[in-house]
Amino acid sequence: MKEEILRLLRSADGYISGQELCNRFGVSRTAVWKAINQLKEAGYEIEAQQNKGYRLMAAPDLMTEAEIKSLMHTDWVAKEVLYFDTIDSTNTKAQELAEKGYQSGTLVVADKQESGKGRRGRSWVSPSGTGIFMTLMIKPDINPNNASMLTLVAALAVAKAITSVTGEEAMIKWPNDIVVNGKKVCGILTEMNAQFDYINHIVVGIGINVHNESFPEEISQMASSLMIEAGGKRFHRAQIIADTMSYFEQYYDTFLKTQDLSALVREYDELLVNRNKSVRVLDPKEPFDGKAMGITPKGELIVDTWESRKLVSSGEVSVRGIYGYV
């Protein structure tokens, strides 16, 4: 009931009477009063006026189930939200939940990760109170060969959500990083559990630097946070989560129709920070330089070299700008 009351307070133009809440949920005024008090104790500023009712004045920067659900407007994504103050890894937890039979679309969120994972086995710095650490678990009926494209679907969703909430132009560094002003603010790690021709589940892990004030020296030239890039402005993390899930559902449903990115290529290319730029493809077999032109409907990066056009699959390949990160 708490998240529903919160949702109603958010959507109301003014006050909502206690009696209206009683009637809607079929509970007593005492039950409503208790729920309102629980929200106040959690940090919500709720004004109570006799003969008028309740009004939400301000909300804290929380990522609890109630807060996230009160902002969510999806059909199936993130209908189940599990929040943890501290966790080893949201990807690991989401995989455990999938094996326990949790439904597709379950979202795991944490304020801090003890063992955050990045692409190619790297660790992900995850201090509390600064970022968004979340993993969406899905059980798609698609060919396992097409699963890697979901990283690009997620990247498009995150970039759109960051721009909508912050007003900053978020771009995509193929295949799994989001950058603002040329600095990395988000990484995405997609992991799959599958048989030869059948997917059991996929987890899409997303880590966003929101309120970080500084970074270790070794990554300070390439990493940043939304707050730093927005000149010190703070953002509502749960709103970024809700918007990301909304965009993901939209783009994922489009992807499912063809099991490729054909309907999303144009939109993705518009946000591709590497596009029409010189890049270095760090292929373990044979690194090469070229010019990034965009992506194919299969999510491959199109790179024109001096001798030919090459299609680069994500896998174990990294792409860098010739003179730096992008």
C-alpha positions as a Python dict, from the first residue, in 0.01 Angstrom:
ca = {
    (1, 'M'): (0, 0, 0),
    (2, 'K'): (290, 236, 75),
    (3, 'E'): (409, 256, -285),
    (4, 'E'): (52, 305, -408),
    (5, 'I'): (-3, 593, -164),
    (6, 'L'): (328, 738, -277),
    (7, 'R'): (226, 705, -642),
    (8, 'L'): (-105, 883, -571),
    (9, 'L'): (65, 1164, -378),
    (10, 'R'): (310, 1208, -667),
    (11, 'S'): (40, 1228, -932),
    (12, 'A'): (-193, 1457, -736),
    (13, 'D'): (-214, 1828, -819),
    (14, 'G'): (-284, 1917, -458),
    (15, 'Y'): (-404, 1739, -147),
    (16, 'I'): (-550, 1388, -127),
    (17, 'S'): (-796, 1338, 154),
    (18, 'G'): (-748, 1064, 409),
    (19, 'Q'): (-1101, 942, 336),
    (20, 'E'): (-1021, 907, -34),
    (21, 'L'): (-721, 690, 54),
    (22, 'C'): (-934, 482, 293),
    (23, 'N'): (-1196, 424, 23),
    (24, 'R'): (-940, 339, -245),
    (25, 'F'): (-756, 78, -38),
    (26, 'G'): (-1046, -40, 177),
    (27, 'V'): (-862, 31, 501),
    (28, 'S'): (-916, 242, 814),
    (29, 'R'): (-791, 597, 865),
    (30, 'T'): (-549, 456, 1123),
    (31, 'A'): (-395, 227, 859),
    (32, 'V'): (-353, 523, 622),
    (33, 'W'): (-202, 734, 901),
    (34, 'K'): (48, 455, 979),
    (35, 'A'): (150, 426, 614),
    (36, 'I'): (195, 804, 588),
    (37, 'N'): (408, 801, 905),
    (38, 'Q'): (625, 521, 766),
    (39, 'L'): (687, 732, 456),
    (40, 'K'): (774, 1032, 675),
    (41, 'E'): (1018, 820, 876),
    (42, 'A'): (1182, 713, 549),
    (43, 'G'): (1249, 1078, 469),
    (44, 'Y'): (947, 1190, 265),
    (45, 'E'): (823, 1538, 347),
    (46, 'I'): (443, 1503, 360),
    (47, 'E'): (222, 1789, 468),
    (48, 'A'): (-102, 1704, 653),
    (49, 'Q'): (-380, 1965, 663),
    (50, 'Q'): (-706, 1920, 848),
    (51, 'N'): (-1006, 1905, 612),
    (52, 'K'): (-768, 1890, 313),
    (53, 'G'): (-562, 1575, 352),
    (54, 'Y'): (-206, 1493, 256),
    (55, 'R'): (38, 1646, 9),
    (56, 'L'): (388, 1537, -93),
    (57, 'M'): (628, 1829, -56),
    (58, 'A'): (968, 1664, -116),
    (59, 'A'): (1115, 1318, -166),
    (60, 'P'): (1454, 1188, -49),
    (61, 'D'): (1706, 1028, -286),
    (62, 'L'): (1604, 670, -207),
    (63, 'M'): (1613, 358, -425),
    (64, 'T'): (1378, 143, -217),
    (65, 'E'): (1110, -82, -367),
    (66, 'A'): (838, 166, -269),
    (67, 'E'): (1020, 463, -421),
    (68, 'I'): (1107, 290, -748),
    (69, 'K'): (763, 132, -792),
    (70, 'S'): (588, 464, -727),
    (71, 'L'): (773, 608, -1029),
    (72, 'M'): (742, 309, -1260),
    (73, 'H'): (511, 310, -1563),
    (74, 'T'): (592, -20, -1732),
    (75, 'D'): (380, -317, -1837),
    (76, 'W'): (613, -598, -1728),
    (77, 'V'): (964, -467, -1666),
    (78, 'A'): (1052, -412, -1298),
    (79, 'K'): (713, -521, -1167),
    (80, 'E'): (916, -705, -904),
    (81, 'V'): (1186, -488, -743),
    (82, 'L'): (1430, -609, -477),
    (83, 'Y'): (1643, -345, -303),
    (84, 'F'): (1956, -406, -92),
    (85, 'D'): (2161, -151, 103),
    (86, 'T'): (2470, -363, 37),
    (87, 'I'): (2518, -666, -187),
    (88, 'D'): (2808, -861, -334),
    (89, 'S'): (2688, -819, -692),
    (90, 'T'): (2345, -737, -837),
    (91, 'N'): (2421, -963, -1136),
    (92, 'T'): (2496, -1258, -907),
    (93, 'K'): (2177, -1198, -705),
    (94, 'A'): (1966, -1166, -1021),
    (95, 'Q'): (2104, -1498, -1149),
    (96, 'E'): (2015, -1663, -817),
    (97, 'L'): (1661, -1526, -838),
    (98, 'A'): (1623, -1653, -1195),
    (99, 'E'): (1717, -2002, -1081),
    (100, 'K'): (1463, -1976, -798),
    (101, 'G'): (1187, -1910, -1051),
    (102, 'Y'): (1142, -1534, -1023),
    (103, 'Q'): (955, -1387, -1318),
    (104, 'S'): (1114, -1224, -1621),
    (105, 'G'): (1151, -851, -1562),
    (106, 'T'): (1264, -879, -1199),
    (107, 'L'): (1492, -589, -1104),
    (108, 'V'): (1765, -603, -838),
    (109, 'V'): (1892, -268, -705),
    (110, 'A'): (2168, -193, -454),
    (111, 'D'): (2310, 121, -296),
    (112, 'K'): (2651, -45, -267),
    (113, 'Q'): (2822, -346, -427),
    (114, 'E'): (3103, -532, -253),
    (115, 'S'): (3206, -731, -561),
    (116, 'G'): (3074, -532, -855),
    (117, 'K'): (3163, -682, -1192),
    (118, 'G'): (3265, -510, -1512),
    (119, 'R'): (3325, -633, -1864),
    (120, 'R'): (3609, -886, -1917),
    (121, 'G'): (3634, -963, -1544),
    (122, 'R'): (3719, -613, -1425),
    (123, 'S'): (3587, -488, -1092),
    (124, 'W'): (3342, -199, -1076),
    (125, 'V'): (3390, 68, -807),
    (126, 'S'): (3064, 79, -611),
    (127, 'P'): (3063, 310, -305),
    (128, 'S'): (2734, 369, -121),
    (129, 'G'): (2518, 677, -170),
    (130, 'T'): (2673, 775, -501),
    (131, 'G'): (2558, 548, -779),
    (132, 'I'): (2295, 323, -926),
    (133, 'F'): (2376, -47, -925),
    (134, 'M'): (2101, -253, -1079),
    (135, 'T'): (2042, -572, -1275),
    (136, 'L'): (1739, -661, -1482),
    (137, 'M'): (1670, -1033, -1519),
    (138, 'I'): (1482, -1143, -1830),
    (139, 'K'): (1389, -1477, -1985),
    (140, 'P'): (1363, -1401, -2356),
    (141, 'D'): (1240, -1649, -2614),
    (142, 'I'): (1517, -1567, -2860),
    (143, 'N'): (1810, -1743, -3024),
    (144, 'P'): (2116, -1733, -2794),
    (145, 'N'): (2317, -1595, -3086),
    (146, 'N'): (2109, -1276, -3067),
    (147, 'A'): (2154, -1217, -2694),
    (148, 'S'): (2456, -986, -2724),
    (149, 'M'): (2235, -724, -2891),
    (150, 'L'): (2055, -671, -2560),
    (151, 'T'): (2362, -485, -2434),
    (152, 'L'): (2304, -230, -2711),
    (153, 'V'): (1931, -216, -2632),
    (154, 'A'): (2018, -141, -2269),
    (155, 'A'): (2276, 121, -2369),
    (156, 'L'): (2016, 304, -2577),
    (157, 'A'): (1771, 296, -2284),
    (158, 'V'): (2025, 427, -2032),
    (159, 'A'): (2144, 707, -2260),
    (160, 'K'): (1786, 823, -2321),
    (161, 'A'): (1702, 807, -1949),
    (162, 'I'): (2009, 1003, -1842),
    (163, 'T'): (1935, 1275, -2096),
    (164, 'S'): (1567, 1293, -1995),
    (165, 'V'): (1644, 1328, -1622),
    (166, 'T'): (1960, 1540, -1627),
    (167, 'G'): (1933, 1742, -1947),
    (168, 'E'): (2293, 1642, -2025),
    (169, 'E'): (2363, 1483, -2364),
    (170, 'A'): (2442, 1118, -2296),
    (171, 'M'): (2616, 929, -2577),
    (172, 'I'): (2702, 562, -2633),
    (173, 'K'): (3056, 431, -2665),
    (174, 'W'): (3006, 100, -2843),
    (175, 'P'): (2915, -146, -2716),
    (176, 'N'): (2852, -101, -2343),
    (177, 'D'): (2958, 240, -2205),
    (178, 'I'): (2761, 562, -2167),
    (179, 'V'): (2957, 886, -2181),
    (180, 'V'): (2878, 1248, -2100),
    (181, 'N'): (3118, 1513, -2229),
    (182, 'G'): (3354, 1235, -2337),
    (183, 'K'): (3377, 1080, -1988),
    (184, 'K'): (3239, 739, -1888),
    (185, 'V'): (2944, 760, -1648),
    (186, 'C'): (2796, 414, -1696),
    (187, 'G'): (2897, 58, -1778),
    (188, 'I'): (2674, -232, -1880),
    (189, 'L'): (2747, -603, -1830),
    (190, 'T'): (2517, -862, -1988),
    (191, 'E'): (2551, -1227, -1884),
    (192, 'M'): (2362, -1526, -2021),
    (193, 'N'): (2269, -1870, -1891),
    (194, 'A'): (2174, -2086, -2189),
    (195, 'Q'): (2161, -2430, -2346),
    (196, 'F'): (2274, -2490, -2704),
    (197, 'D'): (1960, -2340, -2857),
    (198, 'Y'): (1764, -2210, -2558),
    (199, 'I'): (1813, -1922, -2313),
    (200, 'N'): (1736, -1993, -1947),
    (201, 'H'): (1786, -1631, -1846),
    (202, 'I'): (1985, -1317, -1918),
    (203, 'V'): (2093, -1058, -1662),
    (204, 'V'): (2162, -702, -1772),
    (205, 'G'): (2378, -526, -1514),
    (206, 'I'): (2392, -146, -1520),
    (207, 'G'): (2619, 72, -1307),
    (208, 'I'): (2577, 450, -1324),
    (209, 'N'): (2800, 706, -1152),
    (210, 'V'): (2555, 965, -1023),
    (211, 'H'): (2687, 1158, -722),
    (212, 'N'): (3055, 1059, -717),
    (213, 'E'): (3270, 1362, -634),
    (214, 'S'): (3604, 1211, -739),
    (215, 'F'): (3765, 899, -885),
    (216, 'P'): (4090, 707, -833),
    (217, 'E'): (4379, 870, -1018),
    (218, 'E'): (4420, 580, -1260),
    (219, 'I'): (4070, 629, -1405),
    (220, 'S'): (4012, 1001, -1340),
    (221, 'Q'): (4093, 1095, -1701),
    (222, 'M'): (3819, 873, -1845),
    (223, 'A'): (3556, 840, -1568),
    (224, 'S'): (3308, 1092, -1432),
    (225, 'S'): (2966, 1121, -1270),
    (226, 'L'): (2641, 1287, -1368),
    (227, 'M'): (2683, 1535, -1083),
    (228, 'I'): (3033, 1638, -1193),
    (229, 'E'): (2930, 1679, -1557),
    (230, 'A'): (2621, 1878, -1456),
    (231, 'G'): (2825, 2126, -1253),
    (232, 'G'): (2743, 1991, -908),
    (233, 'K'): (2371, 1933, -956),
    (234, 'R'): (2221, 1635, -774),
    (235, 'F'): (1966, 1397, -928),
    (236, 'H'): (1692, 1162, -812),
    (237, 'R'): (1841, 816, -865),
    (238, 'A'): (1508, 632, -854),
    (239, 'Q'): (1380, 851, -1139),
    (240, 'I'): (1679, 752, -1353),
    (241, 'I'): (1603, 387, -1276),
    (242, 'A'): (1234, 424, -1363),
    (243, 'D'): (1308, 605, -1689),
    (244, 'T'): (1572, 348, -1786),
    (245, 'M'): (1326, 63, -1732),
    (246, 'S'): (1058, 244, -1931),
    (247, 'Y'): (1290, 301, -2227),
    (248, 'F'): (1425, -54, -2202),
    (249, 'E'): (1077, -203, -2222),
    (250, 'Q'): (1000, 10, -2529),
    (251, 'Y'): (1324, -77, -2712),
    (252, 'Y'): (1322, -442, -2604),
    (253, 'D'): (970, -494, -2739),
    (254, 'T'): (1085, -339, -3069),
    (255, 'F'): (1390, -570, -3073),
    (256, 'L'): (1175, -880, -3014),
    (257, 'K'): (970, -822, -3331),
    (258, 'T'): (1270, -896, -3553),
    (259, 'Q'): (1528, -1027, -3302),
    (260, 'D'): (1769, -767, -3431),
    (261, 'L'): (1833, -392, -3414),
    (262, 'S'): (1705, -304, -3762),
    (263, 'A'): (1437, -71, -3622),
    (264, 'L'): (1682, 87, -3374),
    (265, 'V'): (1998, 136, -3585),
    (266, 'R'): (1919, 495, -3680),
    (267, 'E'): (1843, 600, -3322),
    (268, 'Y'): (2152, 418, -3191),
    (269, 'D'): (2382, 570, -3453),
    (270, 'E'): (2263, 920, -3361),
    (271, 'L'): (2397, 861, -3009),
    (272, 'L'): (2715, 675, -3109),
    (273, 'V'): (3002, 886, -2978),
    (274, 'N'): (3254, 697, -3196),
    (275, 'R'): (3064, 761, -3518),
    (276, 'N'): (3269, 921, -3797),
    (277, 'K'): (3572, 919, -3567),
    (278, 'S'): (3906, 742, -3587),
    (279, 'V'): (3912, 440, -3357),
    (280, 'R'): (4153, 168, -3256),
    (281, 'V'): (4000, -180, -3240),
    (282, 'L'): (4185, -375, -2971),
    (283, 'D'): (4134, -720, -3120),
    (284, 'P'): (4357, -971, -2930),
    (285, 'K'): (4437, -1142, -3261),
    (286, 'E'): (4517, -834, -3466),
    (287, 'P'): (4453, -475, -3346),
    (288, 'F'): (4376, -226, -3622),
    (289, 'D'): (4282, 138, -3678),
    (290, 'G'): (3994, 273, -3882),
    (291, 'K'): (3692, 500, -3887),
    (292, 'A'): (3371, 400, -3705),
    (293, 'M'): (3070, 441, -3933),
    (294, 'G'): (2781, 307, -3723),
    (295, 'I'): (2631, -31, -3637),
    (296, 'T'): (2470, -312, -3836),
    (297, 'P'): (2125, -455, -3754),
    (298, 'K'): (2315, -729, -3567),
    (299, 'G'): (2488, -474, -3343),
    (300, 'E'): (2831, -504, -3502),
    (301, 'L'): (3042, -190, -3528),
    (302, 'I'): (3116, -91, -3888),
    (303, 'V'): (3479, 18, -3919),
    (304, 'D'): (3631, 141, -4245),
    (305, 'T'): (4005, 82, -4269),
    (306, 'W'): (4240, 198, -4545),
    (307, 'E'): (4194, -136, -4720),
    (308, 'S'): (3842, -260, -4642),
    (309, 'R'): (3523, -237, -4438),
    (310, 'K'): (3524, -454, -4127),
    (311, 'L'): (3239, -561, -3900),
    (312, 'V'): (3342, -584, -3535),
    (313, 'S'): (3152, -803, -3287),
    (314, 'S'): (3166, -706, -2921),
    (315, 'G'): (3284, -1026, -2746),
    (316, 'E'): (3637, -971, -2621),
    (317, 'V'): (3706, -668, -2840),
    (318, 'S'): (3750, -312, -2710),
    (319, 'V'): (3732, 9, -2910),
    (320, 'R'): (3919, 325, -2819),
    (321, 'G'): (3963, 662, -2976),
    (322, 'I'): (4301, 698, -3145),
    (323, 'Y'): (4402, 972, -2900),
    (324, 'G'): (4216, 861, -2589),
    (325, 'Y'): (3910, 691, -2439),
    (326, 'V'): (3666, 814, -2707),
}
